[in-house]
Coordinates of C-alpha atoms and ligand atoms in Angstrom, one line a residue:
M1394 CA 207.6 68.5 249.0
I1395 CA 208.6 67.7 246.1
L1396 CA 208.4 70.5 243.4
K1397 CA 208.2 70.1 239.9
Q1398 CA 208.9 72.8 237.7
N1399 CA 210.5 74.0 234.4
R1400 CA 209.7 76.9 232.5
N1401 CA 211.0 75.8 229.2
Y1402 CA 208.4 73.2 229.0
R1403 CA 205.4 73.9 225.7
T1404 CA 201.8 75.0 227.2
A1405 CA 200.7 71.2 227.1
T1406 CA 203.6 69.5 229.0
Q1407 CA 202.9 72.8 231.6
M1408 CA 199.2 72.1 232.1
I1409 CA 200.1 68.5 233.7
H1410 CA 203.1 68.6 235.1
A1411 CA 204.3 72.7 236.4
G1412 CA 203.7 73.8 240.2
T1413 CA 203.0 69.8 241.0
M1414 CA 204.3 69.5 244.8
R1415 CA 203.7 66.1 246.3
S1416 CA 203.9 65.1 249.8
S1417 CA 206.1 61.9 251.4
Y1418 CA 203.5 59.8 250.0
G1419 CA 204.1 60.5 246.5
E1420 CA 200.4 60.8 245.4
V1421 CA 200.2 60.9 241.4
S1422 CA 197.0 63.5 241.5
E1423 CA 197.8 66.4 243.8
A1424 CA 196.3 66.5 247.3
I1425 CA 193.5 68.6 248.3
Y1426 CA 194.8 70.3 251.3
L1427 CA 191.0 70.9 253.1
T1428 CA 192.3 73.0 256.2
Q1429 CA 192.2 76.3 257.6
S1430 CA 195.2 76.8 259.2
F1431 CA 198.6 74.7 260.0
A1432 CA 200.4 73.9 262.9
Y1433 CA 203.9 74.2 264.2
Q1434 CA 206.2 72.0 266.0
T1435 CA 207.6 74.8 268.5
A1436 CA 206.1 78.5 269.5
G1437 CA 209.4 79.4 268.4
L1438 CA 208.9 78.0 264.6
A1439 CA 205.2 79.7 265.0
E1440 CA 207.2 83.1 265.3
M1441 CA 209.0 82.3 262.7
R1442 CA 206.7 81.7 260.6
F1443 CA 204.6 84.6 261.4
N1444 CA 207.5 87.2 260.9
G1445 CA 208.6 85.6 257.4
E1446 CA 211.7 83.9 258.5
D1447 CA 210.6 80.6 258.1
L1448 CA 208.6 80.1 254.9
G1449 CA 206.1 77.8 255.0
F1450 CA 201.8 78.0 255.3
V1451 CA 200.2 79.7 258.0
Y1452 CA 196.6 80.1 257.0
S1453 CA 194.5 79.1 253.9
R1454 CA 192.8 82.2 254.1
Y1455 CA 196.2 83.7 252.2
A1456 CA 198.0 80.7 251.3
N1457 CA 197.1 76.9 250.9
P1458 CA 199.5 74.0 249.2
T1459 CA 196.8 72.8 246.9
N1460 CA 195.9 76.9 245.9
E1461 CA 199.4 77.1 245.0
I1462 CA 200.0 74.1 242.9
F1463 CA 197.0 75.9 241.0
E1464 CA 198.3 79.3 241.3
K1465 CA 202.0 78.2 240.0
K1466 CA 200.3 76.0 237.2
M1467 CA 198.6 79.5 236.0
C1468 CA 201.6 81.5 236.4
L1469 CA 203.5 79.9 234.1
L1470 CA 201.0 79.2 231.6
E1471 CA 200.4 83.3 231.4
G1472 CA 204.0 84.2 231.9
A1473 CA 203.0 85.9 235.6
E1474 CA 205.4 85.8 238.4
E1475 CA 202.5 85.9 240.8
G1476 CA 199.1 84.6 241.2
R1477 CA 196.4 84.4 243.6
A1478 CA 193.2 82.1 243.2
V1479 CA 190.5 83.9 244.6
A1480 CA 186.4 82.4 245.0
S1481 CA 184.8 83.4 241.8
G1482 CA 185.6 85.9 238.5
M1483 CA 183.8 88.7 240.4
A1484 CA 186.1 88.4 243.4
A1485 CA 189.2 88.7 240.9
V1486 CA 187.9 91.5 239.1
S1487 CA 186.3 93.7 242.2
S1488 CA 189.4 92.5 244.4
A1489 CA 191.8 93.6 241.5
L1490 CA 190.0 96.9 241.1
L1491 CA 189.5 97.8 244.8
C1492 CA 192.5 97.0 245.9
M1493 CA 194.0 99.9 244.3
T1494 CA 191.8 102.5 244.1
R1495 CA 191.1 105.4 246.5
A1496 CA 189.2 108.4 246.6
G1497 CA 190.3 110.9 243.9
D1498 CA 191.1 108.4 241.3
H1499 CA 190.1 108.0 237.9
V1500 CA 189.2 104.7 236.5
V1501 CA 189.1 103.9 232.5
A1502 CA 186.8 100.9 231.5
A1503 CA 185.8 99.7 228.1
R1504 CA 181.8 99.8 228.2
A1505 CA 181.6 96.1 226.6
M1506 CA 181.9 93.9 229.5
F1507 CA 180.0 91.1 231.7
G1508 CA 176.5 92.9 233.6
S1509 CA 178.2 92.5 236.9
C1510 CA 181.9 93.9 236.3
R1511 CA 180.0 97.1 234.7
Y1512 CA 178.2 97.2 238.2
V1513 CA 181.5 97.0 240.3
I1514 CA 182.8 99.8 238.2
E1515 CA 179.7 101.8 237.3
T1516 CA 177.9 101.8 240.9
I1517 CA 180.6 100.5 243.5
L1518 CA 183.4 102.3 242.7
P1519 CA 181.9 105.8 242.6
R1520 CA 180.5 105.0 246.1
Y1521 CA 184.0 105.4 247.3
G1522 CA 185.2 109.2 245.1
V1523 CA 186.3 106.9 242.5
E1524 CA 185.7 109.4 239.2
V1525 CA 184.7 106.6 236.5
S1526 CA 184.9 107.1 232.5
I1527 CA 183.1 103.7 230.6
I1528 CA 183.7 104.6 227.0
D1529 CA 183.5 102.5 223.5
G1530 CA 186.5 100.3 224.0
T1531 CA 186.9 99.4 219.9
S1532 CA 187.7 102.9 219.4
L1533 CA 191.5 103.9 220.3
K1534 CA 190.8 107.7 220.1
N1535 CA 188.1 107.4 222.9
W1536 CA 191.1 105.8 224.9
E1537 CA 193.3 108.5 224.0
E1538 CA 191.1 111.4 224.9
T1539 CA 189.6 109.8 228.2
I1540 CA 192.9 108.5 229.7
K1541 CA 194.7 111.5 231.4
P1542 CA 197.2 112.3 234.0
G1543 CA 195.5 110.9 237.5
T1544 CA 194.1 107.8 235.6
R1545 CA 194.9 104.9 238.0
L1546 CA 193.6 102.0 235.9
V1547 CA 191.8 101.1 233.0
F1548 CA 190.2 98.0 232.5
F1549 CA 188.3 96.0 229.8
E1550 CA 187.7 92.0 228.8
T1551 CA 188.8 91.2 225.3
P1552 CA 187.0 89.4 223.8
A1553 CA 184.1 91.1 225.8
N1554 CA 180.8 89.3 227.0
P1555 CA 178.8 88.7 225.3
T1556 CA 179.7 90.9 222.1
L1557 CA 183.0 89.7 221.5
E1558 CA 184.4 93.3 221.0
I1559 CA 188.0 93.5 221.2
V1560 CA 190.1 95.8 222.6
D1561 CA 193.6 96.5 221.2
I1562 CA 195.6 95.5 224.2
S1563 CA 199.1 96.6 223.4
E1564 CA 197.8 100.5 222.0
V1565 CA 195.6 100.7 225.2
S1566 CA 198.2 99.5 227.5
R1567 CA 200.8 102.2 225.9
L1568 CA 198.4 104.8 226.2
A1569 CA 197.7 103.9 230.1
H1570 CA 201.2 103.8 230.5
A1571 CA 202.2 107.2 229.7
V1572 CA 200.3 108.0 232.4
N1573 CA 201.4 105.2 235.0
A1574 CA 198.0 103.8 234.9
T1575 CA 197.9 100.2 235.2
V1576 CA 196.1 97.8 232.7
I1577 CA 193.5 95.1 233.9
V1578 CA 192.4 92.9 231.3
D1579 CA 189.8 90.1 232.1
N1580 CA 190.8 87.3 229.7
A1581 CA 188.4 85.0 230.4
F1582 CA 186.9 84.6 226.9
A1583 CA 190.1 84.2 225.1
T1584 CA 191.8 81.4 227.8
P1585 CA 195.5 81.6 228.2
L1586 CA 195.6 79.2 225.5
Y1587 CA 194.5 81.8 222.7
Q1588 CA 195.8 85.2 224.0
K1589 CA 198.6 86.2 226.7
P1590 CA 197.3 89.8 227.7
L1591 CA 200.8 90.5 229.8
A1592 CA 203.3 89.9 227.0
L1593 CA 201.4 92.4 224.8
G1594 CA 202.0 95.1 227.8
A1595 CA 198.8 94.7 230.3
D1596 CA 200.1 94.9 234.5
V1597 CA 197.6 92.2 235.5
V1598 CA 195.4 89.6 234.1
V1599 CA 192.2 88.3 235.8
Y1600 CA 189.6 85.1 234.6
S1601 CA 187.1 83.4 236.1
T1602 CA 188.4 80.2 236.2
T1603 CA 184.7 79.0 236.6
K1604 CA 184.6 78.8 232.7
H1605 CA 187.1 77.2 230.4
I1606 CA 189.5 76.5 233.7
D1607 CA 187.3 74.4 234.8
G1608 CA 185.6 73.8 231.8
Q1609 CA 182.7 71.1 233.7
G1610 CA 180.4 73.4 235.0
R1611 CA 181.7 72.3 238.7
C1612 CA 183.2 74.9 241.1
L1613 CA 182.9 78.7 241.2
G1614 CA 186.6 80.4 240.4
G1615 CA 188.8 83.4 239.8
I1616 CA 192.5 84.1 239.3
I1617 CA 194.5 87.1 239.6
L1618 CA 198.2 87.0 237.8
S1619 CA 200.6 89.7 237.8
N1620 CA 204.3 90.5 238.5
T1621 CA 205.7 89.8 242.1
D1622 CA 206.1 93.7 242.4
W1623 CA 202.0 94.6 241.7
I1624 CA 201.0 91.6 244.2
T1625 CA 203.3 93.0 247.0
E1626 CA 202.5 96.8 246.7
N1627 CA 198.5 96.4 245.8
F1628 CA 197.3 93.4 246.4
Q1629 CA 198.5 90.9 249.1
N1630 CA 197.6 93.1 252.1
Y1631 CA 194.5 93.6 250.4
F1632 CA 193.6 89.9 249.7
R1633 CA 195.1 88.7 253.2
H1634 CA 193.2 90.9 255.2
T1635 CA 189.3 91.0 253.2
G1636 CA 189.5 87.2 252.5
P1637 CA 188.2 86.6 249.1
A1638 CA 190.3 82.9 248.8
M1639 CA 189.5 80.3 246.7
S1640 CA 188.5 77.1 248.5
P1641 CA 191.5 74.2 248.3
F1642 CA 188.4 71.9 247.2
S1643 CA 187.9 74.0 244.3
A1644 CA 191.8 74.9 243.8
W1645 CA 192.1 71.0 243.3
V1646 CA 188.5 71.0 240.4
M1647 CA 190.6 73.6 238.8
L1648 CA 193.9 71.6 238.3
K1649 CA 191.6 68.8 237.0
G1650 CA 190.4 71.0 234.8
L1651 CA 193.5 72.2 233.8
E1652 CA 194.9 69.1 232.8
T1653 CA 192.2 68.8 229.6
M1654 CA 191.7 72.2 229.0
S1655 CA 193.8 72.4 226.0
L1656 CA 192.3 69.2 224.5
R1657 CA 188.7 70.5 225.2
V1658 CA 189.6 74.2 224.2
E1659 CA 191.0 73.3 220.7
Q1660 CA 188.2 70.6 219.7
M1661 CA 185.6 73.2 220.6
T1662 CA 186.9 76.0 219.1
R1663 CA 187.0 73.4 215.8
S1664 CA 183.5 72.9 216.2
A1665 CA 182.8 76.6 216.8
I1666 CA 184.5 77.8 213.6
R1667 CA 181.8 75.2 211.8
I1668 CA 179.0 76.6 213.7
A1669 CA 180.0 80.4 213.1
D1670 CA 180.1 79.4 209.6
L1671 CA 176.7 77.8 209.3
I1672 CA 175.1 80.8 211.5
A1673 CA 177.0 83.3 209.5
Q1674 CA 175.4 82.7 206.2
H1675 CA 171.8 81.4 207.5
P1676 CA 168.9 83.7 205.8
A1677 CA 167.5 84.1 209.5
V1678 CA 170.5 85.7 210.8
E1679 CA 171.3 89.4 210.8
K1680 CA 174.9 89.7 212.1
C1681 CA 177.6 87.1 213.2
F1682 CA 180.4 88.0 215.1
Y1683 CA 183.2 85.2 215.7
P1684 CA 186.6 86.2 216.2
G1685 CA 187.8 83.1 214.2
R1686 CA 186.0 84.7 211.0
A1687 CA 187.8 87.8 208.6
D1688 CA 184.3 89.5 208.7
H1689 CA 185.0 90.3 212.3
P1690 CA 184.9 94.3 212.4
Q1691 CA 188.2 93.9 214.4
A1692 CA 190.2 91.0 212.3
D1693 CA 193.1 93.0 212.1
I1694 CA 193.5 93.6 216.0
I1695 CA 192.5 90.0 216.6
A1696 CA 195.2 88.6 214.0
R1697 CA 197.8 90.7 215.8
Q1698 CA 196.8 89.7 219.6
M1699 CA 195.2 86.1 219.3
S1700 CA 196.2 83.1 218.3
N1701 CA 193.1 81.2 217.4
G1702 CA 189.1 82.0 217.3
S1703 CA 187.2 80.9 220.2
T1704 CA 184.9 78.8 221.9
M1705 CA 182.1 81.7 221.8
I1706 CA 179.8 82.9 219.0
A1707 CA 177.5 85.8 219.3
F1708 CA 174.6 86.4 216.8
E1709 CA 171.6 88.5 216.1
L1710 CA 168.6 86.7 214.7
K1711 CA 166.3 88.9 212.6
N1712 CA 163.0 88.9 214.1
G1713 CA 164.3 90.0 217.8
K1714 CA 163.1 87.9 221.0
K1715 CA 160.4 86.0 219.4
A1716 CA 163.0 84.5 217.1
A1717 CA 165.5 84.2 219.8
F1718 CA 163.2 82.3 222.2
N1719 CA 161.9 80.1 219.7
F1720 CA 165.9 79.4 218.5
C1721 CA 166.7 78.6 222.3
N1722 CA 163.3 76.2 222.7
T1723 CA 163.8 74.1 219.2
L1724 CA 167.6 73.5 220.0
T1725 CA 167.5 70.1 221.6
I1726 CA 171.4 69.5 222.6
P1727 CA 172.9 73.0 224.2
L1728 CA 171.5 74.1 227.8
I1729 CA 169.5 77.3 228.1
S1730 CA 172.1 78.3 230.7
N1731 CA 174.3 81.0 231.6
N1732 CA 177.9 79.4 232.3
L1733 CA 180.3 79.4 229.0
G1734 CA 183.3 77.5 228.7
D1735 CA 181.4 73.7 229.6
V1736 CA 181.9 70.6 227.8
R1737 CA 178.3 71.0 227.2
S1738 CA 177.0 73.5 224.7
I1739 CA 174.9 76.7 226.0
I1740 CA 172.8 79.0 224.6
T1741 CA 172.2 82.4 226.5
H1742 CA 170.0 84.7 225.6
P1743 CA 172.0 88.0 227.4
A1744 CA 169.3 90.7 226.9
T1745 CA 166.8 88.8 229.6
T1746 CA 169.8 87.1 231.4
T1747 CA 173.0 87.9 232.2
H1748 CA 172.4 91.4 231.1
Q1749 CA 168.7 91.9 232.3
D1750 CA 170.4 94.4 234.5
V1751 CA 171.9 96.6 232.6
A1752 CA 169.8 99.6 231.5
A1753 CA 167.8 99.3 228.4
D1754 CA 169.7 102.3 226.7
A1755 CA 173.5 100.8 227.9
R1756 CA 172.3 97.7 226.2
A1757 CA 171.6 99.2 223.0
E1758 CA 174.4 101.1 223.3
L1759 CA 176.2 97.7 224.0
G1760 CA 174.2 96.2 220.6
I1761 CA 172.8 93.4 223.3
S1762 CA 169.7 93.8 221.1
D1763 CA 166.7 91.4 221.8
G1764 CA 167.6 88.9 219.2
L1765 CA 171.1 88.5 220.1
L1766 CA 172.3 85.0 221.4
R1767 CA 175.7 84.3 223.0
F1768 CA 176.3 80.3 221.8
S1769 CA 179.3 78.8 224.4
T1770 CA 180.3 75.5 222.0
G1771 CA 180.5 72.1 223.9
L1772 CA 182.6 69.1 223.0
E1773 CA 179.4 67.2 221.6
D1774 CA 180.1 65.9 217.9
T1775 CA 180.6 68.8 215.6
N1776 CA 177.9 67.2 213.1
D1777 CA 175.2 66.8 215.9
L1778 CA 175.4 70.4 217.0
L1779 CA 175.3 71.9 213.3
E1780 CA 172.1 69.8 212.3
D1781 CA 170.4 71.3 215.6
I1782 CA 171.9 74.9 215.2
E1783 CA 170.6 74.4 211.7
R1784 CA 167.0 73.0 212.4
A1785 CA 166.5 75.6 215.3
L1786 CA 167.7 78.5 212.9
N1787 CA 165.0 77.3 210.2
A1788 CA 162.7 77.3 213.2
S1789 CA 163.3 80.4 214.1
Ligands
PLP2096 C1 181.3 85.0 233.9 C2 182.5 86.3 234.2 C3 182.9 86.9 235.0 C4 182.5 86.7 236.4 O1 182.9 85.1 236.9 P1 182.4 84.4 237.8 O2 183.2 83.2 237.9 O3 180.8 84.2 237.3 O4 182.0 85.2 239.4 C5 183.6 87.8 235.0 N1 184.4 88.1 233.4 C6 183.9 87.3 232.2 C7 184.5 88.3 231.2 C8 183.2 86.4 232.3 O5 182.7 85.7 231.5

């Protein structure tokens, strides 16, 4: 295997070259090692492989060459020491939480989050005797009052799905570290291009790679990134013995996604900035939330922790569900769907889809009203998107 790696390259270069391992054939595009296990020349070599004296692959449930290339690339992008690719974003979130909690622990999470993340924290963790506090994460005072000795970890998404609410990563990390709690950040919306939680003080970063990293709507995936100590002490055995690993085929698709991610995300963001401006000034719109606009309620934190806006826009129409459905049904280019970060623009009505399972009062608390829509900006021509969205706003 030929390994090419250099921490000094800039992001775009990393995306193409970092972590690449080539077989003796010297293939240009990475090989897909679609194999469950690995064979050994001799029984003695098998023994050494299992006891760690010989470093090499054993079984794809815990290590595979294609997955390792993807993990290495993500580590370099994120500034992490170790990464483990898993089967979906939810496999990343649930295993990062479950691997380190035990009965009697206390977990604090910001309430603005993806419906399934909320289910894991609110419903699954308490079954195992974990005490859970779900708070309004936009207020530092709430974090200060809730984090206590015995808090094992804190979890939040920023920007959050779907309302694009922000949590102050460095301030919350400071509060959590004062009681030795681990900080886990779901960075799916920001992408590794626009926000580096580890550099801001977080301990663990999780992604749904289903989103911008694949970026072309093909495969589910997730990844967990941290330092070597956290992976060794908390994650490795959990991962090895519970089996949430990513398929090498999906890891290869993710590698192809990474090669173009910066071009895609930057162009999608350029369009999103113009679309957010159109939406924000339209009379049918009650509110527009976009991290790249000066009127975002947490623009000060965004300026400190994010290097650019987002491909995602959330907005609330004045006439509730009827207007939201009219808007979706009038659009001709965006798909009505629930993925995001795709090259195709996607419109989602969270209250009736991704957050349908969240109780109505909790939805109201989160600002997921019947008029709220989430728009994921794709790679179509910006002017086509602007014309289509304006027509749909007029008709809503
Ligand atoms: C989509 C998403 C997830 C879940 O990812 P899957 O790949 O669908 O399992 C988790 N967190 C956030 C913020 C998401 O947007």
